[in-house]
mmCIF file with all atom_site columns, C-alpha atoms in Angstrom:
data_model
loop_
_atom_site.group_PDB
_atom_site.id
_atom_site.type_symbol
_atom_site.label_atom_id
_atom_site.label_alt_id
_atom_site.label_comp_id
_atom_site.label_asym_id
_atom_site.label_entity_id
_atom_site.label_seq_id
_atom_site.pdbx_PDB_ins_code
_atom_site.Cartn_x
_atom_site.Cartn_y
_atom_site.Cartn_z
_atom_site.occupancy
_atom_site.B_iso_or_equiv
_atom_site.pdbx_formal_charge
_atom_site.auth_seq_id
_atom_site.auth_comp_id
_atom_site.auth_asym_id
_atom_site.auth_atom_id
_atom_site.pdbx_PDB_model_num
ATOM 1   C CA . MET O 1 1   ? 0.055   0.084  0.206  1.00 50.00 ? 144 MET O CA 1
ATOM 2   C CA . ARG O 1 2   ? 1.342   3.671  -0.916 1.00 55.00 ? 145 ARG O CA 1
ATOM 3   C CA . PRO O 1 3   ? 2.133   5.787  2.160  1.00 63.00 ? 146 PRO O CA 1
ATOM 4   C CA . ARG O 1 4   ? -0.363  8.469  2.721  1.00 80.00 ? 147 ARG O CA 1
ATOM 5   C CA . ALA O 1 5   ? 0.865   11.819 2.447  1.00 89.00 ? 148 ALA O CA 1
ATOM 6   C CA . THR O 1 6   ? 2.094   13.954 5.472  1.00 94.00 ? 149 THR O CA 1
ATOM 7   C CA . PHE O 1 7   ? 1.379   17.101 6.672  1.00 96.00 ? 150 PHE O CA 1
ATOM 8   C CA . LYS O 1 8   ? 4.227   18.608 5.857  1.00 95.00 ? 151 LYS O CA 1
ATOM 9   C CA . GLN O 1 9   ? 4.115   17.152 2.444  1.00 95.00 ? 152 GLN O CA 1
ATOM 10  C CA . ILE O 1 10  ? 0.699   18.600 2.418  1.00 96.00 ? 153 ILE O CA 1
ATOM 11  C CA . SER O 1 11  ? 1.465   21.971 3.737  1.00 96.00 ? 154 SER O CA 1
ATOM 12  C CA . ARG O 1 12  ? 4.644   22.299 1.046  1.00 96.00 ? 155 ARG O CA 1
ATOM 13  C CA . SER O 1 13  ? 2.207   21.461 -1.617 1.00 96.00 ? 156 SER O CA 1
ATOM 14  C CA . LEU O 1 14  ? -0.470  23.927 -0.725 1.00 97.00 ? 157 LEU O CA 1
ATOM 15  C CA . MET O 1 15  ? 2.161   26.485 -0.052 1.00 97.00 ? 158 MET O CA 1
ATOM 16  C CA . ASP O 1 16  ? 3.551   26.215 -3.790 1.00 97.00 ? 159 ASP O CA 1
ATOM 17  C CA . SER O 1 17  ? -0.018  26.398 -4.934 1.00 97.00 ? 160 SER O CA 1
ATOM 18  C CA . TRP O 1 18  ? -0.591  29.289 -2.886 1.00 97.00 ? 161 TRP O CA 1
ATOM 19  C CA . ILE O 1 19  ? 2.690   30.833 -4.320 1.00 97.00 ? 162 ILE O CA 1
ATOM 20  C CA . SER O 1 20  ? 1.259   30.367 -8.066 1.00 96.00 ? 163 SER O CA 1
ATOM 21  C CA . SER O 1 21  ? -2.270  31.951 -7.380 1.00 96.00 ? 164 SER O CA 1
ATOM 22  C CA . PRO O 1 22  ? -3.008  34.803 -9.024 1.00 96.00 ? 165 PRO O CA 1
ATOM 23  C CA . ASP O 1 23  ? -3.586  37.807 -6.850 1.00 96.00 ? 166 ASP O CA 1
ATOM 24  C CA . GLY O 1 24  ? -7.197  38.562 -6.127 1.00 95.00 ? 167 GLY O CA 1
ATOM 25  C CA . LEU O 1 25  ? -7.959  34.624 -6.783 1.00 96.00 ? 168 LEU O CA 1
ATOM 26  C CA . GLY O 1 26  ? -11.822 34.177 -5.804 1.00 94.00 ? 169 GLY O CA 1
ATOM 27  C CA . ASN O 1 27  ? -12.185 30.844 -5.320 1.00 96.00 ? 170 ASN O CA 1
ATOM 28  C CA . PRO O 1 28  ? -9.811  29.069 -2.689 1.00 97.00 ? 171 PRO O CA 1
ATOM 29  C CA . GLU O 1 29  ? -10.805 25.758 -4.124 1.00 97.00 ? 172 GLU O CA 1
ATOM 30  C CA . ASP O 1 30  ? -8.493  26.416 -6.937 1.00 97.00 ? 173 ASP O CA 1
ATOM 31  C CA . ILE O 1 31  ? -5.482  25.847 -4.529 1.00 97.00 ? 174 ILE O CA 1
ATOM 32  C CA . TYR O 1 32  ? -7.022  23.381 -2.228 1.00 97.00 ? 175 TYR O CA 1
ATOM 33  C CA . GLY O 1 33  ? -8.939  21.403 -4.423 1.00 96.00 ? 176 GLY O CA 1
ATOM 34  C CA . PRO O 1 34  ? -6.016  19.207 -5.993 1.00 93.00 ? 177 PRO O CA 1
ATOM 35  C CA . PHE O 1 35  ? -5.270  18.352 -2.063 1.00 93.00 ? 178 PHE O CA 1
ATOM 36  C CA . CYS O 1 36  ? -8.681  17.253 -0.668 1.00 91.00 ? 179 CYS O CA 1
ATOM 37  C CA . LYS O 1 37  ? -8.214  13.585 -1.329 1.00 90.00 ? 180 LYS O CA 1
ATOM 38  C CA . LEU O 1 38  ? -4.623  13.533 0.147  1.00 93.00 ? 181 LEU O CA 1
ATOM 39  C CA . ALA O 1 39  ? -5.939  14.739 3.574  1.00 92.00 ? 182 ALA O CA 1
ATOM 40  C CA . ARG O 1 40  ? -5.506  11.969 6.286  1.00 94.00 ? 183 ARG O CA 1
ATOM 41  C CA . PRO O 1 41  ? -8.490  11.455 8.725  1.00 94.00 ? 184 PRO O CA 1
ATOM 42  C CA . ASN O 1 42  ? -7.101  12.961 11.570 1.00 95.00 ? 185 ASN O CA 1
ATOM 43  C CA . MET O 1 43  ? -6.863  16.034 9.698  1.00 96.00 ? 186 MET O CA 1
ATOM 44  C CA . VAL O 1 44  ? -9.233  19.267 9.344  1.00 95.00 ? 187 VAL O CA 1
ATOM 45  C CA . LEU O 1 45  ? -9.576  21.426 6.093  1.00 96.00 ? 188 LEU O CA 1
ATOM 46  C CA . LEU O 1 46  ? -11.751 24.592 6.465  1.00 96.00 ? 189 LEU O CA 1
ATOM 47  C CA . VAL O 1 47  ? -12.032 27.786 4.549  1.00 97.00 ? 190 VAL O CA 1
ATOM 48  C CA . VAL O 1 48  ? -12.757 31.046 6.824  1.00 98.00 ? 191 VAL O CA 1
ATOM 49  C CA . ASP O 1 49  ? -14.715 33.839 5.254  1.00 98.00 ? 192 ASP O CA 1
ATOM 50  C CA . VAL O 1 50  ? -12.707 36.966 6.959  1.00 97.00 ? 193 VAL O CA 1
ATOM 51  C CA . ARG O 1 51  ? -14.442 39.623 4.791  1.00 96.00 ? 194 ARG O CA 1
ATOM 52  C CA . ALA O 1 52  ? -16.019 40.728 8.271  1.00 96.00 ? 195 ALA O CA 1
ATOM 53  C CA . THR O 1 53  ? -14.350 43.761 10.154 1.00 95.00 ? 196 THR O CA 1
ATOM 54  C CA . ASN O 1 54  ? -15.403 42.068 13.631 1.00 97.00 ? 197 ASN O CA 1
ATOM 55  C CA . PRO O 1 55  ? -13.653 38.556 13.703 1.00 97.00 ? 198 PRO O CA 1
ATOM 56  C CA . LEU O 1 56  ? -16.795 37.349 15.120 1.00 97.00 ? 199 LEU O CA 1
ATOM 57  C CA . ASP O 1 57  ? -18.382 37.473 12.153 1.00 97.00 ? 200 ASP O CA 1
ATOM 58  C CA . PHE O 1 58  ? -15.757 35.459 10.415 1.00 97.00 ? 201 PHE O CA 1
ATOM 59  C CA . GLY O 1 59  ? -17.274 32.365 8.498  1.00 97.00 ? 202 GLY O CA 1
ATOM 60  C CA . ILE O 1 60  ? -16.340 28.711 8.778  1.00 96.00 ? 203 ILE O CA 1
ATOM 61  C CA . ASP O 1 61  ? -16.852 26.469 6.084  1.00 96.00 ? 204 ASP O CA 1
ATOM 62  C CA . VAL O 1 62  ? -15.586 22.632 7.147  1.00 95.00 ? 205 VAL O CA 1
ATOM 63  C CA . ILE O 1 63  ? -14.464 21.292 3.995  1.00 95.00 ? 206 ILE O CA 1
ATOM 64  C CA . GLN O 1 64  ? -13.140 18.195 5.549  1.00 94.00 ? 207 GLN O CA 1
ATOM 65  C CA . GLY O 1 65  ? -13.842 17.249 9.355  1.00 93.00 ? 208 GLY O CA 1
ATOM 66  C CA . TYR O 1 66  ? -12.030 15.130 11.848 1.00 93.00 ? 209 TYR O CA 1
ATOM 67  C CA . ARG O 1 67  ? -12.703 11.525 10.738 1.00 92.00 ? 210 ARG O CA 1
ATOM 68  C CA . LEU O 1 68  ? -11.117 8.988  13.134 1.00 92.00 ? 211 LEU O CA 1
ATOM 69  C CA . PRO O 1 69  ? -13.847 7.222  15.575 1.00 90.00 ? 212 PRO O CA 1
ATOM 70  C CA . THR O 1 70  ? -14.026 9.088  19.002 1.00 86.00 ? 213 THR O CA 1
ATOM 71  C CA . GLY O 1 71  ? -16.368 9.478  22.068 1.00 83.00 ? 214 GLY O CA 1
ATOM 72  C CA . LEU O 1 72  ? -15.369 12.858 22.635 1.00 80.00 ? 215 LEU O CA 1
ATOM 73  C CA . ALA O 1 73  ? -18.259 15.099 21.771 1.00 73.00 ? 216 ALA O CA 1
ATOM 74  C CA . ASP O 1 74  ? -16.466 18.336 21.588 1.00 72.00 ? 217 ASP O CA 1
ATOM 75  C CA . ILE O 1 75  ? -14.689 17.954 18.320 1.00 81.00 ? 218 ILE O CA 1
ATOM 76  C CA . GLY O 1 76  ? -18.357 17.273 16.690 1.00 82.00 ? 219 GLY O CA 1
ATOM 77  C CA . THR O 1 77  ? -19.565 20.631 18.440 1.00 79.00 ? 220 THR O CA 1
ATOM 78  C CA . LEU O 1 78  ? -16.300 22.563 17.091 1.00 81.00 ? 221 LEU O CA 1
ATOM 79  C CA . GLN O 1 79  ? -17.016 21.215 13.586 1.00 82.00 ? 222 GLN O CA 1
ATOM 80  C CA . ARG O 1 80  ? -20.534 22.214 13.752 1.00 84.00 ? 223 ARG O CA 1
ATOM 81  C CA . SER O 1 81  ? -19.640 25.894 14.112 1.00 81.00 ? 224 SER O CA 1
ATOM 82  C CA . ARG O 1 82  ? -20.695 28.208 11.296 1.00 92.00 ? 225 ARG O CA 1
ATOM 83  C CA . SER O 1 83  ? -18.903 31.439 12.348 1.00 95.00 ? 226 SER O CA 1
ATOM 84  C CA . PHE O 1 84  ? -16.090 32.287 15.050 1.00 95.00 ? 227 PHE O CA 1
ATOM 85  C CA . ALA O 1 85  ? -19.194 33.470 17.263 1.00 94.00 ? 228 ALA O CA 1
ATOM 86  C CA . ASP O 1 86  ? -20.407 30.064 17.188 1.00 93.00 ? 229 ASP O CA 1
ATOM 87  C CA . VAL O 1 87  ? -17.147 28.837 18.638 1.00 92.00 ? 230 VAL O CA 1
ATOM 88  C CA . PRO O 1 88  ? -18.581 27.529 22.120 1.00 91.00 ? 231 PRO O CA 1
ATOM 89  C CA . ASP O 1 89  ? -14.934 28.051 23.808 1.00 93.00 ? 232 ASP O CA 1
ATOM 90  C CA . THR O 1 90  ? -14.730 31.794 24.104 1.00 94.00 ? 233 THR O CA 1
ATOM 91  C CA . LYS O 1 91  ? -11.204 31.854 25.587 1.00 93.00 ? 234 LYS O CA 1
ATOM 92  C CA . TYR O 1 92  ? -9.859  29.322 23.156 1.00 93.00 ? 235 TYR O CA 1
ATOM 93  C CA . LEU O 1 93  ? -11.612 31.457 20.289 1.00 95.00 ? 236 LEU O CA 1
ATOM 94  C CA . ASN O 1 94  ? -9.932  34.566 21.480 1.00 95.00 ? 237 ASN O CA 1
ATOM 95  C CA . GLU O 1 95  ? -6.449  33.399 22.704 1.00 93.00 ? 238 GLU O CA 1
ATOM 96  C CA . THR O 1 96  ? -5.478  30.927 19.827 1.00 94.00 ? 239 THR O CA 1
ATOM 97  C CA . VAL O 1 97  ? -8.117  30.837 16.926 1.00 96.00 ? 240 VAL O CA 1
ATOM 98  C CA . ILE O 1 98  ? -8.819  35.041 16.114 1.00 97.00 ? 241 ILE O CA 1
ATOM 99  C CA . PRO O 1 99  ? -5.083  35.924 16.646 1.00 96.00 ? 242 PRO O CA 1
ATOM 100 C CA . ALA O 1 100 ? -3.833  33.485 13.997 1.00 96.00 ? 243 ALA O CA 1
ATOM 101 C CA . TYR O 1 101 ? -6.226  34.149 11.516 1.00 97.00 ? 244 TYR O CA 1
ATOM 102 C CA . VAL O 1 102 ? -6.404  38.274 11.968 1.00 97.00 ? 245 VAL O CA 1
ATOM 103 C CA . GLY O 1 103 ? -2.441  37.762 12.030 1.00 96.00 ? 246 GLY O CA 1
ATOM 104 C CA . ALA O 1 104 ? -2.491  35.948 8.663  1.00 96.00 ? 247 ALA O CA 1
ATOM 105 C CA . VAL O 1 105 ? -4.753  38.451 7.232  1.00 96.00 ? 248 VAL O CA 1
ATOM 106 C CA . GLN O 1 106 ? -2.979  41.217 8.226  1.00 95.00 ? 249 GLN O CA 1
ATOM 107 C CA . ARG O 1 107 ? 0.454   39.959 6.600  1.00 94.00 ? 250 ARG O CA 1
ATOM 108 C CA . GLN O 1 108 ? -1.285  38.291 3.576  1.00 95.00 ? 251 GLN O CA 1
ATOM 109 C CA . ARG O 1 109 ? 1.151   35.509 4.167  1.00 95.00 ? 252 ARG O CA 1
ATOM 110 C CA . PRO O 1 110 ? 0.867   32.017 5.180  1.00 95.00 ? 253 PRO O CA 1
ATOM 111 C CA . THR O 1 111 ? 1.571   30.831 9.016  1.00 95.00 ? 254 THR O CA 1
ATOM 112 C CA . MET O 1 112 ? 2.314   27.886 10.425 1.00 95.00 ? 255 MET O CA 1
ATOM 113 C CA . GLY O 1 113 ? 2.156   26.922 14.183 1.00 94.00 ? 256 GLY O CA 1
ATOM 114 C CA . ARG O 1 114 ? 1.723   24.358 16.804 1.00 93.00 ? 257 ARG O CA 1
ATOM 115 C CA . VAL O 1 115 ? -0.884  24.479 19.512 1.00 92.00 ? 258 VAL O CA 1
ATOM 116 C CA . ALA O 1 116 ? -1.424  22.355 22.505 1.00 89.00 ? 259 ALA O CA 1
ATOM 117 C CA . THR O 1 117 ? -4.530  23.642 24.664 1.00 88.00 ? 260 THR O CA 1
ATOM 118 C CA . ARG O 1 118 ? -7.628  22.643 26.606 1.00 87.00 ? 261 ARG O CA 1
ATOM 119 C CA . VAL O 1 119 ? -11.075 23.215 24.120 1.00 89.00 ? 262 VAL O CA 1
ATOM 120 C CA . LEU O 1 120 ? -14.097 22.774 26.348 1.00 87.00 ? 263 LEU O CA 1
ATOM 121 C CA . ASP O 1 121 ? -13.436 19.690 28.021 1.00 85.00 ? 264 ASP O CA 1
ATOM 122 C CA . THR O 1 122 ? -11.090 18.385 25.750 1.00 88.00 ? 265 THR O CA 1
ATOM 123 C CA . VAL O 1 123 ? -7.187  18.503 25.350 1.00 89.00 ? 266 VAL O CA 1
ATOM 124 C CA . ILE O 1 124 ? -5.962  18.932 21.741 1.00 91.00 ? 267 ILE O CA 1
ATOM 125 C CA . GLY O 1 125 ? -2.482  19.091 20.126 1.00 92.00 ? 268 GLY O CA 1
ATOM 126 C CA . TYR O 1 126 ? -2.346  20.016 16.245 1.00 95.00 ? 269 TYR O CA 1
ATOM 127 C CA . ASP O 1 127 ? -0.055  21.674 14.036 1.00 97.00 ? 270 ASP O CA 1
ATOM 128 C CA . GLN O 1 128 ? -1.589  23.929 11.343 1.00 97.00 ? 271 GLN O CA 1
ATOM 129 C CA . ILE O 1 129 ? -0.977  26.128 8.429  1.00 98.00 ? 272 ILE O CA 1
ATOM 130 C CA . ILE O 1 130 ? -3.189  29.284 7.141  1.00 98.00 ? 273 ILE O CA 1
ATOM 131 C CA . LEU O 1 131 ? -3.262  30.820 3.737  1.00 98.00 ? 274 LEU O CA 1
ATOM 132 C CA . PRO O 1 132 ? -4.761  34.045 2.998  1.00 98.00 ? 275 PRO O CA 1
ATOM 133 C CA . GLN O 1 133 ? -6.116  35.130 -0.424 1.00 98.00 ? 276 GLN O CA 1
ATOM 134 C CA . LYS O 1 134 ? -3.542  37.281 -1.849 1.00 97.00 ? 277 LYS O CA 1
ATOM 135 C CA . ASN O 1 135 ? -4.942  40.617 -2.383 1.00 95.00 ? 278 ASN O CA 1
ATOM 136 C CA . SER O 1 136 ? -2.333  43.738 -3.354 1.00 92.00 ? 279 SER O CA 1
ATOM 137 C CA . SER O 1 137 ? -5.670  45.798 -3.468 1.00 90.00 ? 280 SER O CA 1
ATOM 138 C CA . GLY O 1 138 ? -6.999  45.184 -0.123 1.00 91.00 ? 281 GLY O CA 1
ATOM 139 C CA . ARG O 1 139 ? -7.580  43.223 2.526  1.00 93.00 ? 282 ARG O CA 1
ATOM 140 C CA . SER O 1 140 ? -7.774  39.270 2.245  1.00 96.00 ? 283 SER O CA 1
ATOM 141 C CA . GLU O 1 141 ? -11.323 37.875 1.653  1.00 97.00 ? 284 GLU O CA 1
ATOM 142 C CA . TRP O 1 142 ? -10.732 34.333 3.033  1.00 98.00 ? 285 TRP O CA 1
ATOM 143 C CA . CYS O 1 143 ? -8.108  31.865 4.292  1.00 98.00 ? 286 CYS O CA 1
ATOM 144 C CA . ILE O 1 144 ? -7.687  28.201 3.954  1.00 98.00 ? 287 ILE O CA 1
ATOM 145 C CA . GLY O 1 145 ? -6.950  26.325 7.052  1.00 97.00 ? 288 GLY O CA 1
ATOM 146 C CA . LEU O 1 146 ? -5.280  22.533 7.779  1.00 97.00 ? 289 LEU O CA 1
ATOM 147 C CA . LEU O 1 147 ? -5.280  21.202 10.929 1.00 97.00 ? 290 LEU O CA 1
ATOM 148 C CA . ASP O 1 148 ? -3.145  17.989 11.628 1.00 97.00 ? 291 ASP O CA 1
ATOM 149 C CA . ILE O 1 149 ? -4.489  16.958 14.922 1.00 95.00 ? 292 ILE O CA 1
ATOM 150 C CA . HIS O 1 150 ? -1.900  14.930 16.865 1.00 94.00 ? 293 HIS O CA 1
ATOM 151 C CA . PHE O 1 151 ? -4.129  14.037 19.886 1.00 91.00 ? 294 PHE O CA 1
ATOM 152 C CA . LEU O 1 152 ? -7.670  14.558 21.563 1.00 89.00 ? 295 LEU O CA 1
ATOM 153 C CA . LEU O 1 153 ? -7.817  13.714 24.955 1.00 88.00 ? 296 LEU O CA 1
ATOM 154 C CA . PRO O 1 154 ? -10.580 13.911 28.015 1.00 87.00 ? 297 PRO O CA 1
ATOM 155 C CA . ALA O 1 155 ? -9.628  17.112 30.106 1.00 81.00 ? 298 ALA O CA 1
ATOM 156 C CA . ALA O 1 156 ? -8.693  16.628 33.590 1.00 81.00 ? 299 ALA O CA 1
ATOM 157 C CA . SER O 1 157 ? -7.788  19.149 36.319 1.00 76.00 ? 300 SER O CA 1
ATOM 158 C CA . LYS O 1 158 ? -4.468  18.811 38.132 1.00 72.00 ? 301 LYS O CA 1
ATOM 159 C CA . ASP O 1 159 ? -4.680  17.458 42.054 1.00 74.00 ? 302 ASP O CA 1
ATOM 160 C CA . GLY O 1 160 ? -2.150  19.496 43.954 1.00 75.00 ? 303 GLY O CA 1
ATOM 161 C CA . SER O 1 161 ? -3.056  16.944 46.806 1.00 81.00 ? 304 SER O CA 1
ATOM 162 C CA . LEU O 1 162 ? -1.131  14.087 45.388 1.00 86.00 ? 305 LEU O CA 1
ATOM 163 C CA . ASP O 1 163 ? 1.694   12.642 47.239 1.00 91.00 ? 306 ASP O CA 1
ATOM 164 C CA . ASP O 1 164 ? 5.257   11.459 45.580 1.00 91.00 ? 307 ASP O CA 1
ATOM 165 C CA . VAL O 1 165 ? 4.150   7.960  45.339 1.00 92.00 ? 308 VAL O CA 1
ATOM 166 C CA . ASP O 1 166 ? 1.119   8.833  43.327 1.00 90.00 ? 309 ASP O CA 1
ATOM 167 C CA . LEU O 1 167 ? 3.339   11.333 41.056 1.00 90.00 ? 310 LEU O CA 1
ATOM 168 C CA . THR O 1 168 ? 5.454   8.205  40.546 1.00 92.00 ? 311 THR O CA 1
ATOM 169 C CA . ILE O 1 169 ? 2.886   5.655  40.099 1.00 92.00 ? 312 ILE O CA 1
ATOM 170 C CA . LEU O 1 170 ? 1.074   8.146  37.298 1.00 90.00 ? 313 LEU O CA 1
ATOM 171 C CA . GLN O 1 171 ? 4.456   8.771  35.744 1.00 91.00 ? 314 GLN O CA 1
ATOM 172 C CA . LEU O 1 172 ? 5.557   5.202  35.570 1.00 91.00 ? 315 LEU O CA 1
ATOM 173 C CA . LEU O 1 173 ? 2.085   3.819  34.263 1.00 91.00 ? 316 LEU O CA 1
ATOM 174 C CA . ALA O 1 174 ? 2.348   6.867  31.325 1.00 88.00 ? 317 ALA O CA 1
ATOM 175 C CA . GLU O 1 175 ? 5.708   4.990  30.641 1.00 90.00 ? 318 GLU O CA 1
ATOM 176 C CA . GLY O 1 176 ? 4.130   1.871  30.218 1.00 90.00 ? 319 GLY O CA 1
ATOM 177 C CA . SER O 1 177 ? 5.231   0.263  33.635 1.00 92.00 ? 320 SER O CA 1
ATOM 178 C CA . SER O 1 178 ? 3.670   -2.569 35.112 1.00 92.00 ? 321 SER O CA 1
ATOM 179 C CA . THR O 1 179 ? 2.172   -2.632 38.383 1.00 92.00 ? 322 THR O CA 1
ATOM 180 C CA . LYS O 1 180 ? 5.067   -5.109 39.449 1.00 93.00 ? 323 LYS O CA 1
ATOM 181 C CA . GLU O 1 181 ? 7.332   -2.800 38.052 1.00 94.00 ? 324 GLU O CA 1
ATOM 182 C CA . ILE O 1 182 ? 6.152   0.305  39.613 1.00 93.00 ? 325 ILE O CA 1
ATOM 183 C CA . ALA O 1 183 ? 6.169   -1.794 42.933 1.00 93.00 ? 326 ALA O CA 1
ATOM 184 C CA . SER O 1 184 ? 9.762   -2.335 42.474 1.00 93.00 ? 327 SER O CA 1
ATOM 185 C CA . ALA O 1 185 ? 10.790  1.012  41.347 1.00 93.00 ? 328 ALA O CA 1
ATOM 186 C CA . SER O 1 186 ? 8.944   2.384  44.613 1.00 91.00 ? 329 SER O CA 1
ATOM 187 C CA . ASN O 1 187 ? 10.284  -0.095 47.393 1.00 92.00 ? 330 ASN O CA 1
ATOM 188 C CA . LEU O 1 188 ? 6.449   -0.899 47.800 1.00 93.00 ? 331 LEU O CA 1
ATOM 189 C CA . SER O 1 189 ? 4.502   -3.905 47.674 1.00 94.00 ? 332 SER O CA 1
ATOM 190 C CA . HIS O 1 190 ? 2.645   -5.165 44.788 1.00 92.00 ? 333 HIS O CA 1
ATOM 191 C CA . ARG O 1 191 ? -0.708  -4.889 46.362 1.00 94.00 ? 334 ARG O CA 1
ATOM 192 C CA . THR O 1 192 ? 0.153   -1.804 48.151 1.00 94.00 ? 335 THR O CA 1
ATOM 193 C CA . ILE O 1 193 ? 0.543   -0.345 44.546 1.00 94.00 ? 336 ILE O CA 1
ATOM 194 C CA . GLU O 1 194 ? -2.597  -1.905 43.425 1.00 93.00 ? 337 GLU O CA 1
ATOM 195 C CA . HIS O 1 195 ? -4.568  -0.097 46.235 1.00 94.00 ? 338 HIS O CA 1
ATOM 196 C CA . ARG O 1 196 ? -2.931  3.148  45.257 1.00 93.00 ? 339 ARG O CA 1
ATOM 197 C CA . ILE O 1 197 ? -3.926  2.867  41.586 1.00 92.00 ? 340 ILE O CA 1
ATOM 198 C CA . ASP O 1 198 ? -7.633  2.037  42.764 1.00 93.00 ? 341 ASP O CA 1
ATOM 199 C CA . ILE O 1 199 ? -7.954  5.336  44.672 1.00 92.00 ? 342 ILE O CA 1
ATOM 200 C CA . LEU O 1 200 ? -6.390  6.898  41.881 1.00 92.00 ? 343 LEU O CA 1
ATOM 201 C CA . LYS O 1 201 ? -9.203  5.747  39.364 1.00 91.00 ? 344 LYS O CA 1
ATOM 202 C CA . SER O 1 202 ? -11.498 6.835  41.687 1.00 90.00 ? 345 SER O CA 1
ATOM 203 C CA . ARG O 1 203 ? -9.995  10.320 42.123 1.00 88.00 ? 346 ARG O CA 1
ATOM 204 C CA . PHE O 1 204 ? -9.550  10.661 38.288 1.00 87.00 ? 347 PHE O CA 1
ATOM 205 C CA . GLN O 1 205 ? -12.894 9.316  37.412 1.00 87.00 ? 348 GLN O CA 1
ATOM 206 C CA . ALA O 1 206 ? -10.817 6.751  35.340 1.00 87.00 ? 349 ALA O CA 1
ATOM 207 C CA . ARG O 1 207 ? -12.360 3.623  33.651 1.00 89.00 ? 350 ARG O CA 1
ATOM 208 C CA . ASN O 1 208 ? -9.302  1.429  33.886 1.00 92.00 ? 351 ASN O CA 1
ATOM 209 C CA . ILE O 1 209 ? -5.618  1.737  34.023 1.00 92.00 ? 352 ILE O CA 1
ATOM 210 C CA . ALA O 1 210 ? -5.077  3.084  30.539 1.00 90.00 ? 353 ALA O CA 1
ATOM 211 C CA . HIS O 1 211 ? -7.825  5.689  30.943 1.00 90.00 ? 354 HIS O CA 1
ATOM 212 C CA . LEU O 1 212 ? -5.941  6.883  34.414 1.00 90.00 ? 355 LEU O CA 1
ATOM 213 C CA . ALA O 1 213 ? -3.169  7.268  32.548 1.00 88.00 ? 356 ALA O CA 1
ATOM 214 C CA . VAL O 1 214 ? -4.079  9.260  29.706 1.00 86.00 ? 357 VAL O CA 1
ATOM 215 C CA . LEU O 1 215 ? -6.057  11.461 32.053 1.00 87.00 ? 358 LEU O CA 1
ATOM 216 C CA . SER O 1 216 ? -2.851  11.917 34.256 1.00 86.00 ? 359 SER O CA 1
ATOM 217 C CA . VAL O 1 217 ? -1.337  13.241 31.372 1.00 84.00 ? 360 VAL O CA 1
ATOM 218 C CA . SER O 1 218 ? -4.068  15.572 30.247 1.00 84.00 ? 361 SER O CA 1
ATOM 219 C CA . ALA O 1 219 ? -4.196  17.132 33.560 1.00 81.00 ? 362 ALA O CA 1
ATOM 220 C CA . GLY O 1 220 ? -0.531  18.268 32.760 1.00 74.00 ? 363 GLY O CA 1
ATOM 221 C CA . LEU O 1 221 ? -1.312  19.488 29.143 1.00 62.00 ? 364 LEU O CA 1
ATOM 222 C CA . GLY O 1 222 ? -4.413  21.265 29.856 1.00 53.00 ? 365 GLY O CA 1
ATOM 223 C CA . GLY O 1 223 ? -2.655  24.651 30.485 1.00 49.00 ? 366 GLY O CA 1
ATOM 224 C CA . ILE O 1 224 ? -0.465  24.536 28.016 1.00 46.00 ? 367 ILE O CA 1
ATOM 225 C CA . VAL O 1 225 ? -0.600  26.777 24.765 1.00 42.00 ? 368 VAL O CA 1
ATOM 226 C CA . ALA O 1 226 ? 2.245   26.638 22.269 1.00 39.00 ? 369 ALA O CA 1
ATOM 227 C CA . LYS O 1 227 ? 2.730   28.580 19.315 1.00 41.00 ? 370 LYS O CA 1
ATOM 228 C CA . ASP O 1 228 ? 4.757   28.898 16.152 1.00 40.00 ? 371 ASP O CA 1
ATOM 229 C CA . PRO O 1 229 ? 7.733   26.462 17.513 1.00 33.00 ? 372 PRO O CA 1
#
């Protein structure tokens, strides 16, 4: 089977298409159209109408949504948005989304960045490229956005009451260690570690050990916002 195109490869092709596009191009599909079939199911392709003066009135047209199976409802909620004003998480909108698109419009240059943040009850991490319409006679009328989503995790809050043993357990679980290996590293009995894990699952409301490890990682990522590495 032929390997699927990577985000880096698709982004490069989109950039080449953008560079060769004419000034004032009316239809953004002329740029993204040839690459729709290359987008993988963890990618989101959208076009944002940026003609409005108020960014909250920017329109969103999701050309291809996130297609991997997930029980997280937030991703579906976000993809149903039809304008920035419809995005249900105003902090994410104002701190991450609006600055990225307004900046691209003002510069009329493609921008790339990396984001890891919390959106509603989901922790999300993705790379993105934004390509604004070239328009030497005025401001851009549209932007193409391509997101390569690396992870979607159920959000969890940090628990400041965790002791050193709890932190050790969570760290080693995230590394894939077994309960016996954790017991050996902690100089505690296997039964003690199992009891501790049961308590942690209850505190994090985790369904199983794998879910506990994911929630512990999510708790640490939830407050991070990283852009333009």
